[in-house]
Short mmCIF file of C-alpha atoms and ligand atoms in Angstrom, two decimals:
data_model
loop_
_atom_site.label_atom_id
_atom_site.label_comp_id
_atom_site.label_asym_id
_atom_site.label_seq_id
_atom_site.Cartn_x
_atom_site.Cartn_y
_atom_site.Cartn_z
CA MET H 24 37.45 17.50 11.04
CA ILE H 25 40.41 16.76 13.24
CA LEU H 26 42.13 13.82 13.73
CA ASP H 27 44.61 13.22 16.55
CA ILE H 28 46.93 10.39 16.15
CA PRO H 29 50.23 9.25 17.86
CA VAL H 30 53.84 11.12 16.18
CA PRO H 31 54.08 8.79 13.03
CA ASP H 32 57.42 7.01 12.27
CA ASP H 33 58.94 7.09 8.58
CA TRP H 34 60.75 4.03 8.47
CA HIS H 35 62.42 5.02 4.49
CA VAL H 36 63.76 7.93 4.22
CA HIS H 37 67.14 9.31 2.52
CA LEU H 38 68.28 12.60 4.92
CA ARG H 39 71.78 12.45 2.45
CA ASP H 40 74.68 14.50 4.23
CA ASP H 41 76.14 17.92 4.58
CA GLU H 42 74.46 20.96 2.76
CA MET H 43 71.68 18.95 1.76
CA LEU H 44 71.54 17.23 5.06
CA ALA H 45 71.66 20.49 6.91
CA ALA H 46 68.59 21.62 4.60
CA VAL H 47 66.04 19.03 4.79
CA VAL H 48 66.90 17.03 8.29
CA ASP H 49 64.42 19.66 9.97
CA HIS H 50 61.30 18.51 7.68
CA SER H 51 61.84 15.00 9.57
CA ALA H 52 62.17 15.80 12.56
CA ALA H 53 59.79 18.03 12.27
CA TRP H 54 56.45 15.61 11.95
CA PHE H 55 58.44 11.90 12.61
CA ARG H 56 59.51 10.25 15.63
CA PHE H 57 61.32 7.41 13.97
CA ALA H 58 63.58 7.90 11.03
CA LEU H 59 65.20 4.61 9.10
CA VAL H 60 67.54 6.33 7.03
CA MET H 61 68.81 5.19 4.15
CA PRO H 62 72.70 4.30 3.33
CA ASN H 63 72.97 5.05 -0.45
CA LEU H 64 75.93 8.17 -0.01
CA THR H 65 79.25 7.73 -1.84
CA PRO H 66 80.50 5.88 -0.65
CA PRO H 67 77.77 4.00 1.03
CA ILE H 68 77.31 3.53 4.54
CA ALA H 69 78.44 -0.37 4.56
CA SER H 70 79.50 -0.43 8.60
CA VAL H 71 79.08 0.17 11.77
CA ALA H 72 81.75 2.67 12.52
CA HIS H 73 80.31 4.73 9.35
CA ALA H 74 76.52 4.29 10.76
CA ILE H 75 77.96 5.71 13.84
CA GLU H 76 78.81 8.67 12.30
CA TYR H 77 76.15 9.25 10.27
CA HIS H 78 73.87 8.92 13.06
CA GLU H 79 75.83 11.85 14.69
CA ARG H 80 75.78 14.18 12.06
CA ILE H 81 72.85 13.62 11.30
CA VAL H 82 71.73 14.18 14.98
CA ALA H 83 73.67 17.73 15.12
CA ALA H 84 72.12 18.99 12.17
CA VAL H 85 68.31 19.07 13.28
CA GLY H 86 68.28 22.65 14.23
CA ILE H 87 64.45 22.48 15.37
CA ASP H 88 63.66 21.68 19.37
CA ALA H 89 62.41 17.95 18.19
CA PRO H 90 63.06 16.11 21.41
CA ALA H 91 61.33 13.07 20.09
CA PHE H 92 63.58 12.74 16.35
CA SER H 93 65.45 9.37 16.65
CA PRO H 94 67.06 8.48 13.51
CA LEU H 95 67.78 4.78 13.08
CA MET H 96 70.47 3.75 11.08
CA THR H 97 70.67 0.76 8.14
CA LEU H 98 73.99 -0.49 6.44
CA TYR H 99 73.97 -0.99 2.95
CA LEU H 100 74.57 -4.87 1.98
CA THR H 101 77.65 -5.13 0.38
CA PRO H 102 80.76 -7.77 0.74
CA ALA H 103 81.66 -5.64 3.55
CA VAL H 104 78.82 -6.49 5.70
CA THR H 105 80.12 -10.18 6.78
CA PRO H 106 78.57 -11.57 9.51
CA ALA H 107 80.52 -10.51 11.99
CA GLU H 108 79.62 -6.62 11.25
CA VAL H 109 76.35 -8.10 11.09
CA ARG H 110 76.57 -9.03 14.41
CA ALA H 111 78.12 -6.01 15.70
CA ALA H 112 75.12 -4.24 14.11
CA ALA H 113 72.33 -5.53 15.69
CA ASP H 114 74.51 -5.05 19.08
CA SER H 115 74.79 -1.45 18.14
CA GLY H 116 71.72 -0.87 18.90
CA VAL H 117 71.24 2.40 16.26
CA ILE H 118 70.81 0.25 13.68
CA GLY H 119 67.66 -1.06 12.22
CA GLY H 120 67.93 -3.05 9.37
CA ILE H 121 70.27 -3.88 6.13
CA LYS H 122 69.42 -3.00 2.57
CA PHE H 123 70.03 -4.70 -0.32
CA TYR H 124 70.34 -2.89 -3.50
CA PRO H 125 69.87 -4.66 -7.18
CA ALA H 126 73.37 -2.41 -8.23
CA GLY H 127 72.30 0.02 -10.73
CA ALA H 128 68.64 0.05 -10.24
CA THR H 129 68.58 4.01 -8.66
CA THR H 130 70.63 6.33 -7.12
CA ASN H 131 74.09 5.04 -5.63
CA SER H 132 72.97 1.52 -5.88
CA ASP H 133 76.29 0.64 -7.99
CA ALA H 134 77.88 -0.48 -4.97
CA GLY H 135 74.92 -3.07 -4.68
CA GLY H 136 74.48 -6.66 -5.60
CA THR H 137 72.95 -8.90 -8.96
CA SER H 138 71.18 -11.33 -6.30
CA LEU H 139 70.50 -12.07 -2.93
CA ARG H 140 71.92 -15.42 -3.56
CA ASP H 141 75.62 -13.75 -3.58
CA PHE H 142 75.05 -12.73 0.30
CA MET H 143 74.10 -15.99 2.05
CA PRO H 144 75.96 -16.30 4.79
CA ALA H 145 75.17 -12.16 5.84
CA LEU H 146 71.41 -13.06 5.48
CA GLU H 147 71.85 -15.93 7.51
CA ALA H 148 73.80 -14.01 10.48
CA MET H 149 70.75 -11.87 10.10
CA ALA H 150 68.41 -14.38 10.44
CA GLU H 151 70.30 -15.57 13.34
CA ALA H 152 70.69 -11.66 14.62
CA ARG H 153 66.90 -10.87 14.14
CA MET H 154 68.31 -7.97 11.76
CA PRO H 155 65.96 -6.86 8.80
CA LEU H 156 66.59 -7.13 5.29
CA LEU H 157 65.41 -4.03 3.39
CA VAL H 158 64.66 -4.73 -0.08
CA HIS H 159 64.94 -2.65 -3.33
CA ALA H 160 62.74 -4.84 -5.09
CA GLU H 161 63.52 -4.23 -8.91
CA SER H 162 64.83 -5.95 -11.66
CA THR H 163 68.11 -4.38 -13.61
CA ASP H 164 67.18 -6.41 -16.74
CA PRO H 165 67.13 -4.03 -19.22
CA ALA H 166 65.21 -6.44 -21.41
CA LEU H 167 62.26 -6.10 -19.31
CA ASP H 168 59.77 -3.19 -19.48
CA ILE H 169 60.43 -1.00 -16.65
CA PHE H 170 57.03 -0.96 -15.43
CA ASP H 171 57.16 -5.19 -14.99
CA ARG H 172 60.52 -4.64 -13.01
CA GLU H 173 59.41 -4.69 -9.76
CA ALA H 174 57.09 -8.06 -10.16
CA ALA H 175 59.88 -9.67 -11.56
CA PHE H 176 62.24 -9.38 -9.10
CA LEU H 177 60.27 -10.13 -6.38
CA GLU H 178 59.35 -13.79 -8.13
CA SER H 179 62.95 -14.40 -9.10
CA GLU H 180 64.20 -13.23 -5.58
CA VAL H 181 63.02 -12.47 -2.71
CA GLY H 182 59.98 -14.64 -3.15
CA PRO H 183 62.33 -17.70 -3.25
CA LEU H 184 64.25 -16.27 -0.32
CA LEU H 185 61.30 -15.75 1.39
CA ALA H 186 60.47 -19.19 0.99
CA GLN H 187 64.30 -20.84 1.58
CA MET H 188 64.85 -18.42 4.88
CA PRO H 189 61.77 -18.54 7.15
CA GLU H 190 63.25 -17.08 10.43
CA LEU H 191 64.47 -13.84 8.12
CA SER H 192 62.33 -10.93 8.47
CA VAL H 193 61.91 -8.92 4.93
CA THR H 194 60.81 -5.88 4.46
CA VAL H 195 59.67 -5.02 0.70
CA GLU H 196 60.58 -1.29 0.09
CA HIS H 197 58.38 1.30 -1.48
CA ILE H 198 55.66 -1.54 -2.65
CA SER H 199 54.66 -0.33 -6.61
CA THR H 200 52.28 -3.40 -7.64
CA SER H 201 50.55 -5.49 -6.40
CA THR H 202 52.76 -8.27 -6.86
CA GLY H 203 54.79 -7.17 -3.66
CA ILE H 204 51.18 -6.05 -1.79
CA GLU H 205 50.44 -10.29 -2.31
CA MET H 206 53.98 -11.36 -1.52
CA VAL H 207 53.76 -9.69 1.48
CA LYS H 208 50.41 -10.88 2.56
CA GLN H 209 51.84 -14.67 1.39
CA PHE H 210 54.69 -15.08 4.13
CA ASP H 211 54.54 -14.53 7.73
CA GLN H 212 57.90 -12.99 8.25
CA ALA H 213 57.40 -10.41 5.29
CA TRP H 214 56.32 -6.65 6.02
CA GLY H 215 55.67 -3.58 3.27
CA SER H 216 56.33 -0.28 2.97
CA ILE H 217 54.69 2.72 1.07
CA THR H 218 55.21 5.95 0.00
CA PRO H 219 52.88 8.74 -0.14
CA HIS H 220 53.60 9.41 -3.70
CA HIS H 221 52.88 5.44 -4.60
CA LEU H 222 49.35 6.13 -2.87
CA SER H 223 48.47 9.03 -4.77
CA CYS H 224 49.93 9.32 -7.99
CA GLU H 225 49.72 6.85 -11.25
CA ARG H 226 51.82 6.36 -13.85
CA SER H 227 49.71 8.40 -16.49
CA ASP H 228 50.08 11.67 -13.54
CA ILE H 229 53.76 11.80 -14.48
CA LEU H 230 52.93 11.66 -18.37
CA ALA H 231 49.54 12.28 -19.53
CA ASN H 232 49.51 16.47 -18.99
CA GLY H 233 53.07 17.52 -19.78
CA LEU H 234 56.58 15.68 -18.00
CA ARG H 235 56.36 15.70 -14.76
CA PRO H 236 60.35 15.03 -13.47
CA GLU H 237 59.19 15.43 -9.82
CA LEU H 238 57.34 12.45 -10.02
CA TYR H 239 59.80 10.39 -11.06
CA CYS H 240 60.92 7.66 -8.36
CA LYS H 241 62.21 4.06 -8.41
CA PRO H 242 60.56 1.80 -8.65
CA VAL H 243 58.62 4.10 -10.85
CA ILE H 244 54.72 4.84 -10.34
CA ASN H 245 53.07 2.08 -11.95
CA SER H 246 49.11 1.86 -13.32
CA ALA H 247 46.14 2.65 -11.65
CA GLU H 248 45.27 -0.29 -11.22
CA HIS H 249 48.54 -0.82 -9.14
CA ARG H 250 47.54 2.22 -7.15
CA ARG H 251 44.34 0.95 -5.90
CA ALA H 252 45.77 -1.93 -4.69
CA LEU H 253 48.23 -0.13 -2.49
CA VAL H 254 45.54 1.98 -1.54
CA ALA H 255 43.45 -1.03 -0.44
CA ALA H 256 46.24 -2.35 1.59
CA ALA H 257 47.26 0.47 3.33
CA THR H 258 43.86 1.89 4.46
CA SER H 259 42.73 -2.03 5.52
CA GLY H 260 44.33 -1.88 8.85
CA ASN H 261 46.79 -5.11 7.79
CA PRO H 262 49.49 -4.30 10.37
CA LYS H 263 52.12 -5.69 7.83
CA PHE H 264 52.09 -3.02 5.76
CA PHE H 265 53.43 0.55 6.63
CA LEU H 266 54.37 4.09 5.91
CA GLY H 267 57.99 4.94 4.34
CA THR H 268 57.97 8.17 2.34
CA ASP H 269 61.14 7.22 0.54
CA SER H 270 61.90 10.87 0.46
CA ALA H 271 64.78 11.70 -1.50
CA PRO H 272 65.97 15.09 -2.30
CA HIS H 273 67.53 15.93 -5.77
CA PRO H 274 68.44 19.32 -6.48
CA LEU H 275 66.52 21.05 -9.26
CA SER H 276 69.66 20.92 -11.53
CA GLN H 277 69.63 17.47 -11.54
CA LYS H 278 66.15 16.63 -10.87
CA GLU H 279 64.59 18.73 -14.30
CA ALA H 280 67.79 18.11 -15.97
CA ARG H 281 68.28 16.23 -19.28
CA VAL H 282 68.61 13.16 -17.92
CA ALA H 283 66.42 13.26 -14.60
CA LYS H 284 67.23 11.99 -11.30
CA ALA H 285 65.01 9.39 -9.59
CA GLY H 286 63.54 10.77 -5.98
CA ILE H 287 60.68 12.62 -4.92
CA PHE H 288 61.12 14.96 -1.77
CA ASN H 289 58.07 14.44 0.29
CA ALA H 290 59.24 14.60 4.00
CA PRO H 291 56.99 18.22 4.40
CA TYR H 292 54.13 17.27 2.94
CA GLY H 293 54.39 13.33 2.93
CA LEU H 294 51.46 13.17 5.46
CA HIS H 295 49.42 15.37 4.21
CA VAL H 296 49.41 13.57 0.88
CA THR H 297 49.02 10.38 2.81
CA ALA H 298 46.27 11.77 4.79
CA GLU H 299 44.16 12.42 1.95
CA VAL H 300 44.45 9.37 0.67
CA PHE H 301 42.89 7.49 3.90
CA HIS H 302 40.33 11.03 3.54
CA GLN H 303 39.60 9.98 -0.13
CA ALA H 304 39.04 6.60 0.76
CA GLY H 305 36.63 7.00 3.78
CA ALA H 306 39.47 4.91 5.87
CA LEU H 307 40.64 7.87 8.22
CA ASP H 308 40.46 5.50 10.90
CA GLN H 309 42.78 3.20 9.91
CA LEU H 310 45.19 6.28 9.25
CA ALA H 311 47.15 5.83 12.95
CA ALA H 312 47.89 2.36 12.23
CA PHE H 313 49.44 2.81 8.92
CA THR H 314 51.79 5.66 9.85
CA SER H 315 52.05 5.52 13.58
CA SER H 316 51.78 1.49 14.92
CA ASN H 317 52.39 -0.97 12.38
CA GLY H 318 56.12 0.36 11.39
CA ALA H 319 56.69 0.81 15.38
CA ILE H 320 55.60 -2.70 16.24
CA ARG H 321 57.73 -4.16 13.02
CA TYR H 322 60.47 -3.04 14.18
CA GLY H 323 60.03 -3.74 17.64
CA ARG H 324 58.78 -0.28 19.26
CA SER H 325 55.67 1.34 20.70
CA PRO H 326 53.70 3.87 19.36
CA SER H 327 54.66 7.31 20.39
CA LYS H 328 52.79 8.48 23.12
CA ASP H 329 52.34 11.62 21.76
CA CYS H 330 50.36 13.09 19.54
CA LEU H 331 50.16 14.84 16.35
CA ARG H 332 46.67 16.84 15.29
CA LEU H 333 45.47 16.82 11.58
CA GLU H 334 42.76 18.94 10.55
CA ARG H 335 41.30 18.81 6.98
CA LEU H 336 40.16 22.67 6.07
CA ASP H 337 36.80 22.71 4.43
CA GLU H 338 38.90 25.33 1.94
CA PRO H 339 42.13 24.71 0.62
CA GLY H 340 43.97 27.65 1.93
CA THR H 341 46.84 29.09 0.40
CA ASP H 342 49.19 26.99 -1.21
CA PRO H 343 52.20 26.69 0.75
CA ALA H 344 56.17 26.96 -0.17
CA ASP H 345 56.90 24.25 -3.16
CA LEU H 346 60.64 24.77 -2.99
CA LEU H 347 63.56 23.98 -0.23
CA THR H 348 66.39 26.07 -1.15
CA THR H 349 69.89 24.78 0.49
CA ALA H 350 72.92 26.80 2.00
CA SER H 351 74.47 27.70 -1.38
CA GLY H 352 70.90 28.20 -2.93
CA GLN H 353 70.46 24.93 -4.62
CA GLN H 354 66.91 24.46 -5.00
CA VAL H 355 64.34 21.30 -4.41
CA ARG H 356 60.90 20.91 -5.35
CA LEU H 357 58.84 19.81 -2.51
CA PHE H 358 55.53 16.54 -3.32
CA GLY H 359 52.66 17.12 -2.06
CA VAL H 360 51.80 20.94 -2.02
CA ALA H 361 47.85 20.81 -3.08
CA GLU H 362 47.39 18.45 0.04
CA ALA H 363 49.62 20.31 1.97
CA ALA H 364 47.47 23.55 1.53
CA ARG H 365 43.94 21.13 2.25
CA TRP H 366 45.54 19.87 5.72
CA THR H 367 47.00 21.71 9.17
CA LEU H 368 49.34 19.07 11.13
CA THR H 369 50.41 20.33 15.10
CA ARG H 370 52.45 18.70 17.41
CA LEU H 371 50.11 18.63 20.39
O1 LIG J 424 63.65 7.42 -6.60
C1 LIG J 424 64.23 6.55 -5.17
N1 LIG J 424 65.51 7.76 -4.84
N2 LIG J 424 64.17 5.59 -5.04
C2 LIG J 424 65.80 5.42 -4.72
O2 LIG J 424 65.49 3.87 -4.24
C3 LIG J 424 66.42 6.07 -4.12
C4 LIG J 424 66.22 7.00 -4.12
C5 LIG J 424 67.50 8.28 -3.68
O3 LIG J 424 68.38 8.19 -3.53
O4 LIG J 424 67.45 9.22 -4.83
ZN1 LIG J 425 65.00 4.77 -0.93
#
């Protein structure tokens, strides 16, 4: 089975910096055209000047011949992102969105906020400048069960904001529940990114057959029922849903530690995993919409004119690499090895 699709875009990726950036960036450049790069470095990327410097470091780190690879930057929504900074971001041409993190919800989120309501002047400037708001939707209320925290944040924060500001466009990032899917469908100005791991895994996969820290991410992978809602939305062809891998590398020493960091490194094999999900759902005819056009159109671009060929092997080949090694010898575990043995990808 062979399928050609326009070169995909990754509308949510963590490329890190320095040694880790150098080790991972080619895996995004190999398969993707646009990459919307998350700003949760330390310190966070919260000014246009820093975003432009980071953009230059990313471009300089690409080691393969990947002429189509275009990183788009994001700003981290902090009090430093004033209405003037929002306007400068919109004028810069390299900034695709501004990201809200609930403080404490995930990796390097301490600079985030407690409520979207605390950022109204910036949000109003974003609506005016047509700058997308990207939301990590997850409550940090310790009294709430971890599997209920996305729905709680959507209901208390994102829904009211969408109702109040119809002119502000919002991407609900890495949707992990049916609540997220329904909210995106409900509001005209809402979109949703969905990851390969939330499409392919359920919480039992993390816990049932030995603890698998490589499947730990935020928002946590949820129940089978929620996964079915994500697959139905992604494979439906609904233009509001698109791929954002949320590829988030952590060294093994921090990932398989007593307290494991949240994040799944899926840039190398995330497309293989996504293709297998669509194959299993009998929906390969909708794959290109999800990986290569819906997100592009949401972010004001045309789908790529170049193509990626995907081939599903009748028998899986030998397992490809499952570890990446950085320059100083740190290792990072790759997600999707089994799917990568099933699919071959070729840039045409
Ligand atoms: O699992 C995650 N890892 N979720 C996030 O929101 C952040 C990311 C990271 O940067 O490691
Ligand atoms: Zn992320």
